[in-house]
Every structure is written in structure tokens, then in C-alpha cells.
Coordinates of C-alpha atoms in Angstrom, one line a residue:
M250 CA -64.6 -40.7 30.1
S251 CA -67.5 -42.4 30.6
Y252 CA -70.7 -41.1 31.5
R253 CA -74.6 -41.4 31.7
R254 CA -77.5 -39.2 30.4
S255 CA -80.8 -39.5 30.8
I256 CA -83.1 -37.9 28.0
K257 CA -86.8 -37.1 28.8
R258 CA -89.5 -36.9 26.0
V259 CA -93.3 -36.7 25.2
I260 CA -94.1 -38.6 22.3
E261 CA -98.0 -37.4 21.2
I262 CA -100.1 -39.7 18.3
P263 CA -102.6 -37.6 17.2
Y264 CA -105.5 -40.6 16.0
S265 CA -109.0 -40.0 14.4
G266 CA -112.0 -42.3 12.9
S267 CA -115.6 -43.5 12.7
V268 CA -117.6 -45.9 14.1
S269 CA -121.0 -47.3 12.0
N270 CA -124.0 -49.4 13.7
K271 CA -127.7 -49.3 13.4
A272 CA -127.6 -45.8 15.3
G273 CA -125.7 -44.7 13.1
T274 CA -121.9 -43.5 12.1
M275 CA -120.0 -41.5 15.0
Y276 CA -116.7 -39.9 15.0
Y277 CA -114.2 -39.7 17.1
S278 CA -110.5 -37.9 17.4
G279 CA -107.7 -37.2 20.1
T280 CA -104.0 -37.4 20.9
A281 CA -102.6 -39.6 22.6
R282 CA -99.6 -38.9 24.8
E283 CA -97.1 -41.0 25.8
T284 CA -93.9 -39.7 28.3
V285 CA -90.3 -42.1 27.2
V286 CA -87.5 -41.8 29.5
F287 CA -84.0 -42.8 27.7
N288 CA -81.1 -43.6 29.7
V289 CA -78.2 -43.3 27.9
E290 CA -74.5 -44.7 29.1
V291 CA -71.1 -43.9 26.9
D292 CA -68.3 -45.3 27.4
T293 CA -65.8 -43.4 26.6
R294 CA -62.8 -45.7 28.0
D295 CA -61.7 -47.5 24.4
F296 CA -61.6 -43.5 22.8
D297 CA -59.8 -42.3 26.4
N298 CA -56.9 -45.4 25.7
S299 CA -57.0 -44.3 22.1
V300 CA -56.3 -40.8 22.6
E301 CA -53.5 -41.7 24.9
V302 CA -52.4 -43.6 23.0
C303 CA -52.2 -40.5 20.2
T304 CA -51.3 -38.0 22.6
Q305 CA -47.9 -40.6 23.5
H306 CA -47.2 -40.8 19.6
V307 CA -47.9 -37.1 19.0
N308 CA -45.8 -36.3 21.9
A309 CA -42.9 -38.9 20.3
L310 CA -43.2 -37.4 16.7
T311 CA -42.7 -33.9 18.6
D312 CA -39.7 -35.0 20.0
S313 CA -38.6 -36.8 16.9
V314 CA -39.7 -33.2 14.6
V315 CA -37.4 -31.4 17.4
A316 CA -34.7 -33.3 17.4
T317 CA -34.8 -33.2 12.9
E318 CA -35.0 -29.5 13.5
I319 CA -31.6 -29.2 16.0
A320 CA -30.0 -31.6 13.4
Q321 CA -31.0 -30.0 10.4
V322 CA -30.1 -26.1 12.1
D323 CA -26.6 -28.0 13.4
S324 CA -25.9 -29.2 9.8
I325 CA -27.3 -25.9 8.4
H326 CA -24.8 -24.5 10.7
R327 CA -21.8 -26.8 9.8
N328 CA -22.4 -26.3 6.1
A329 CA -22.3 -22.5 6.7
D330 CA -19.3 -23.0 8.3
T331 CA -17.3 -25.0 5.2
V332 CA -18.6 -23.4 2.9
G333 CA -17.7 -19.6 4.2
Q334 CA -14.2 -21.3 5.0
T335 CA -14.3 -22.1 1.6
I336 CA -15.2 -18.8 0.3
I337 CA -12.4 -17.4 2.4
S338 CA -9.5 -19.4 1.6
G339 CA -10.7 -19.3 -2.4
F340 CA -10.7 -15.4 -2.1
F341 CA -7.6 -15.0 -0.1
K342 CA -5.7 -17.8 -2.6
T343 CA -7.1 -15.2 -5.9
V344 CA -5.9 -12.2 -4.0
R345 CA -2.4 -13.8 -3.4
S346 CA -2.6 -14.9 -7.4
E347 CA -3.5 -11.6 -8.4
L348 CA -0.9 -10.2 -6.4
S349 CA 1.7 -12.4 -7.6
Q350 CA 1.0 -11.6 -10.6
Q351 CA 1.1 -8.0 -10.1
M352 CA 4.3 -8.4 -8.5
M353 CA 5.9 -10.4 -11.2
Q354 CA 4.9 -7.8 -13.6
L355 CA 6.2 -4.8 -11.7
Q356 CA 9.6 -7.2 -11.7
N357 CA 9.4 -7.0 -15.3
S358 CA 9.2 -3.4 -15.5
I359 CA 11.4 -3.0 -13.1
D360 CA 14.1 -4.7 -14.9
A361 CA 13.2 -3.3 -18.1
T362 CA 13.5 0.0 -17.0
L363 CA 16.8 -0.7 -15.2
L364 CA 18.3 -2.0 -18.4
H365 CA 17.2 1.4 -20.0
L366 CA 18.4 3.7 -17.3
N367 CA 21.8 1.1 -17.6
Q368 CA 21.8 2.3 -21.3
L369 CA 21.3 6.0 -20.7
S370 CA 24.0 5.8 -18.4
K371 CA 26.4 4.4 -20.2
R372 CA 25.7 6.9 -23.2
C373 CA 25.7 9.4 -20.6
L374 CA 29.4 8.2 -19.4
D375 CA 30.6 7.9 -22.9
K376 CA 29.1 11.5 -23.3
R377 CA 31.0 13.0 -21.0
R378 CA 34.4 11.2 -21.5
Q379 CA 33.7 12.8 -25.3
M380 CA 32.7 16.3 -23.4
E381 CA 35.8 16.0 -21.4
A382 CA 38.0 15.2 -24.3
D383 CA 36.8 18.2 -26.1
Y384 CA 36.7 20.9 -22.6
G385 CA 40.6 19.5 -22.0
R386 CA 41.6 20.5 -25.9
V387 CA 39.4 23.3 -25.7
A388 CA 41.4 24.7 -22.3
E389 CA 44.1 24.1 -22.9
R390 CA 44.6 25.7 -26.7
Y391 CA 42.9 28.6 -24.4
S392 CA 44.9 28.3 -21.3
K393 CA 48.0 28.7 -23.6
I394 CA 46.7 31.7 -25.4
F395 CA 46.0 33.6 -22.1
T396 CA 49.4 32.6 -21.1
E397 CA 50.8 34.4 -23.9
L398 CA 48.9 37.1 -22.6
N399 CA 49.7 37.4 -19.5
K400 CA 53.6 37.1 -20.5
E401 CA 53.1 40.1 -23.1
L402 CA 51.3 42.2 -20.5
E403 CA 53.7 41.4 -17.5
S404 CA 56.5 42.6 -20.3
R405 CA 54.3 45.1 -21.5
I406 CA 54.2 46.6 -18.0
Y407 CA 57.6 46.2 -16.8
E408 CA 58.4 48.1 -19.8
L409 CA 55.6 50.9 -19.1
D410 CA 56.5 50.6 -15.1
K411 CA 60.4 50.2 -15.8
A412 CA 61.2 53.8 -13.9
A413 CA 58.8 52.7 -10.5
F414 CA 60.8 49.3 -10.5
N415 CA 64.3 50.9 -10.6
F416 CA 62.9 53.8 -8.1
E417 CA 62.2 50.8 -5.9
E418 CA 65.3 49.0 -6.0
E419 CA 67.4 52.8 -5.2
C420 CA 64.5 53.2 -2.3
Q421 CA 65.4 50.1 -0.9
N422 CA 68.9 50.6 -0.9
C423 CA 68.7 54.2 0.5
S424 CA 66.9 52.1 2.8
E425 CA 69.8 49.8 3.6
R426 CA 72.5 52.5 3.5
T427 CA 70.4 54.7 6.1
V428 CA 70.4 52.0 8.3
S429 CA 74.0 50.9 8.2
S430 CA 75.4 54.4 8.3
G431 CA 75.6 56.4 11.2
L432 CA 75.6 60.1 9.3
S433 CA 72.5 62.8 10.7
G434 CA 72.6 64.0 7.5
D435 CA 70.2 60.7 6.1
V436 CA 67.9 61.4 8.0
A437 CA 66.5 64.5 6.0
V438 CA 67.3 63.1 2.8
S439 CA 65.3 59.5 4.1
A440 CA 62.6 61.1 4.9
A441 CA 62.1 62.7 1.5
E442 CA 63.0 59.7 -0.2
N443 CA 60.4 57.7 1.9
S444 CA 57.9 60.6 1.1
R445 CA 58.3 59.7 -3.1
L446 CA 58.3 56.2 -2.4
H447 CA 55.2 56.2 -0.2
S448 CA 53.9 58.4 -3.9
I449 CA 55.3 55.8 -6.0
L450 CA 53.3 53.3 -4.3
G451 CA 50.2 54.8 -4.4
A452 CA 50.6 55.1 -8.7
T453 CA 51.9 51.1 -8.3
L454 CA 48.9 50.1 -6.1
A455 CA 46.0 52.1 -8.7
K456 CA 48.2 50.4 -11.4
R457 CA 47.7 47.1 -9.3
R458 CA 44.3 48.2 -9.3
A459 CA 44.1 48.5 -12.8
L460 CA 45.5 45.2 -13.1
D461 CA 42.9 43.4 -11.0
S462 CA 40.2 44.9 -13.3
L463 CA 42.0 43.3 -16.7
N464 CA 42.4 40.5 -15.0
K465 CA 38.2 40.5 -14.2
A466 CA 37.9 42.0 -18.1
R467 CA 39.6 39.0 -19.2
T468 CA 37.9 36.4 -17.5
F469 CA 34.8 37.7 -18.5
L470 CA 35.6 37.8 -22.1
E471 CA 37.1 34.2 -21.7
R472 CA 33.4 32.6 -20.1
Q473 CA 31.8 35.0 -22.7
V474 CA 34.2 33.4 -25.7
R475 CA 33.4 29.6 -24.2
T476 CA 29.1 30.3 -23.6
K477 CA 29.6 31.7 -27.4
T478 CA 31.3 28.8 -28.5
L479 CA 28.7 26.4 -26.8
I480 CA 25.8 28.2 -28.5
N481 CA 27.6 28.0 -31.2
N482 CA 27.8 23.7 -31.1
S483 CA 24.7 23.8 -29.9
L484 CA 22.7 25.8 -32.8
Q485 CA 22.5 25.0 -36.6
D486 CA 24.1 27.5 -38.7
A487 CA 21.5 29.9 -41.4
D488 CA 23.0 27.9 -44.2
E489 CA 22.8 24.2 -42.9
S490 CA 19.6 22.0 -43.2
G491 CA 17.9 19.9 -40.5
S492 CA 15.3 18.6 -38.9
I493 CA 12.8 19.9 -36.0
Y494 CA 10.9 17.6 -34.3
V495 CA 8.0 18.8 -32.2
P496 CA 4.9 16.9 -30.5
V497 CA 1.6 16.8 -32.2
C498 CA -1.7 15.5 -32.0
V499 CA -4.1 14.5 -34.0
M500 CA -7.3 13.3 -33.1
R501 CA -10.5 12.0 -35.6
A502 CA -14.0 12.6 -33.9
Q503 CA -17.2 11.3 -35.6
G504 CA -19.9 13.2 -36.0
A505 CA -24.4 12.3 -35.3
E506 CA -24.5 11.7 -38.9
G507 CA -21.4 9.9 -39.2
E508 CA -18.6 12.3 -40.8
T509 CA -15.2 12.1 -39.5
S510 CA -13.6 15.4 -38.7
P511 CA -9.6 15.4 -37.7
E512 CA -8.4 17.9 -35.2
V513 CA -4.7 19.2 -35.2
Y514 CA -3.1 19.9 -31.3
R515 CA 0.1 21.3 -31.7
N516 CA 2.4 23.9 -30.0
P517 CA 1.0 27.5 -30.6
D518 CA 4.0 28.6 -31.7
M519 CA 3.5 26.2 -34.9
P520 CA 2.0 28.0 -37.9
A521 CA -0.9 26.7 -38.3
D522 CA -1.3 26.5 -42.0
H523 CA 0.8 23.8 -41.5
N524 CA -2.4 21.1 -39.6
Q525 CA -3.9 20.4 -43.0
K526 CA 0.0 19.2 -44.4
I527 CA 0.4 17.2 -41.1
I528 CA -2.8 15.3 -41.9
S529 CA -2.1 14.9 -45.5
T530 CA 1.3 13.0 -44.1
L531 CA -0.6 10.8 -41.6
D532 CA -3.2 9.4 -44.1
R533 CA 0.0 8.7 -46.5
S534 CA 1.8 7.2 -43.9
D535 CA 2.5 3.3 -43.6
W536 CA 1.2 2.3 -39.5
H537 CA 2.2 -0.7 -38.1
P538 CA 2.5 -2.1 -34.7
M539 CA 5.1 -0.3 -32.2
Q540 CA 7.5 -2.3 -30.6
E541 CA 7.4 -4.3 -27.0
S542 CA 9.7 -2.1 -25.0
E543 CA 8.9 0.9 -26.4
L544 CA 5.1 0.0 -25.2
T545 CA 6.1 -0.8 -22.2
L546 CA 7.6 2.2 -21.5
I547 CA 4.5 4.0 -22.7
K548 CA 2.4 1.5 -20.8
K549 CA 4.6 2.9 -17.5
F550 CA 3.8 6.4 -17.9
Y551 CA 0.6 5.9 -18.9
T552 CA -0.2 4.3 -15.4
H553 CA 2.1 6.5 -13.4
Q554 CA 0.0 9.7 -14.7
V555 CA -2.7 8.3 -14.2
S556 CA -2.0 7.1 -10.3
E557 CA -1.0 10.9 -10.2
A558 CA -4.4 12.2 -11.3
I559 CA -6.6 9.8 -9.7
G560 CA -5.0 9.5 -5.5
S561 CA -7.7 8.7 -4.1
D562 CA -9.0 5.4 -3.1
S563 CA -12.8 6.5 -3.4
P564 CA -15.4 3.5 -6.0
H565 CA -15.5 6.2 -8.5
D566 CA -12.3 7.1 -8.6
S567 CA -10.9 3.4 -9.0
R568 CA -13.6 2.6 -11.2
V569 CA -12.2 5.7 -13.8
R570 CA -8.7 4.3 -12.7
A571 CA -9.7 0.5 -13.4
Y572 CA -11.4 1.7 -16.8
L573 CA -8.3 3.7 -18.1
T574 CA -5.6 0.9 -17.3
K575 CA -8.0 -1.6 -19.2
F576 CA -8.3 0.5 -22.1
I577 CA -4.4 1.2 -22.4
N578 CA -4.1 -2.9 -21.9
D579 CA -7.0 -3.8 -24.4
N580 CA -5.8 -1.4 -27.1
T581 CA -2.2 -2.0 -29.4
P582 CA -0.9 1.8 -30.7
L583 CA 0.4 2.1 -33.8
C584 CA 2.9 4.3 -35.0
V585 CA 4.4 5.4 -38.3

């Protein structure tokens, strides 16, 4: 904006000197003062125009910066959406692939288990048929023996109670005679005969109960013989040599000084003096990798035991479960 300004200053100029003449030398000095007035007119039209042009350029630059920032924010959002979609898609693809691999592993494990179960089922059916045949032969033999015993007992009981049977026949004849006869004297005779008949029937009932007791005793003896036969077939004779397999666990722990000490974990009923023999036998044995079928069964049983022992989904239990699974997958067991 153009303006005018007036500047007023007093200018002081000191002076001194001397003048010589015939009369002598005269010295003079003083200060001359002059008031100076400056009228200054400042023309800022060109500057104002340049400032206005600069303001326009600055506003245009500001608009450009704002538009650039908006475009950049929009581009960042689009790129973020693209990256997020890519990450999510990759994550789901990875999860789908992992689930497919796990399903394939589980399917293979199920197929192997079903094959093993079919084999066990066939073996069980064979054992069942063999046991049914053995039981049929044994039952037929003992049934023949007890049938002969029943006939022999029936004959002996009839011989022992032959008088009672004859008396029962006579009583039956007397009853028929009493009903068919019209004599009044037969009533007293019939009463006496009936009294004796009741006594005989009471004795016969007691003998019948004794016979039932004998049958129960026979059943008990039959079951006892069958149980004894089953036990004898299951146990070995004292003079017969055989092998009994008992599971043991041998561990080797390394101490702080580098020495290795073996430890044997066994059934408490086994004698403790066999530990050194077990360790020496294992040291002399030839170890080789386990078969794939047995390794699959062991891994399946191991995974089942780990899942039952660690059933929680907490981060700590998940890490422990993953470490245990990695342990069995990264190591190949050896067997003798």
C-alpha cells in the first residue's frame, strides 16, 4: 500500500578558524544549524501486485497440496484394503491347506486303524469258532457223562424207593376201588390208607428235595470242573518252561559332569536284581528303526494320551501340546 512520510532533522555543523591582520590574529568558532525536511513518498503498488500474485500462487499450491494429500490418503486406503484382502485370502488358503493335510492324515490313520481292526476281528472270529468247537466237544463229553449219571441215579432212586412206588400204585388202586364201590365200610379203610399215603408222600417230598439238592451239587461240581479246566488250560505246568513278557522302561540321564546313569522303571513285583541284566541285554542288542505300521499305532496312541492329558485350549497348554507333538514327529523310535 503506497504511503508518504515526512522526515525532519536538524543538521549541526561545527566550524572554527582564525583570521590574521595587522592587528593580530583572531580566532573564531561556532556551530551552524540547518533544519532539513525530507518528504518521502513510497510507491508499493508493484509490491502489492507481486504479493497478490504470490498469494494466489500460495493458495493454488495449498489447494494442490490438499488435493495431493486427499489422493494419497485415498491411495493408502485402497492399498491397505488390497493388502488386507491379500493377507486374509492367504490366511484362509493356508488354513484350508492345513486342514486338508490334517484331514488326509486323519483319513490315513482311520484307514490303517480300520484295517488293523478288521484283522483283529478276523482273528477274534477264528478264536471264537475254535473255542465254540472246543466247548462243543467238551460239553458233549460231559453231557454224555452226566446223562449216564442221571440214568444211574434214577435207577438207584427207583430201587431205593421201590416200596414207595409200589405203595403209590396200590393207593391208586384203592382210590379207584373206593370211588367205584358202594360199600360203607370202605370209608374207614380208605381213610387209613389215605393217612399212610400222606406219610409216604411227605417222605417222597423230602426225598425230592434231597434230589434237588443233589442236582444243585451236581451243577456246582460241573461248573467247578469247567472252571478248573479253563484255569488249567490258561496256566502253565510247573515243569513246563515258558516266557513271560513284562513291560519295563529304561532311561539314561546325563549328569552335570557328563556321566550317563541308566535307570530302570519296572513292575514292583519284579526282583530288583534283574535291573543290571536288563541294561546289559539292551546294550548288547541290535537296534533298528521301527516299522511304519507300528510307528503309526504308537503315534496315534501318543496323540490320544496327550489330548487326554492336556485338554485345555489355553496358550500355555497349546504350546506344550505342540512341543510334545513336535517331539514325537521329529524323532524316530528304535526297537530291538
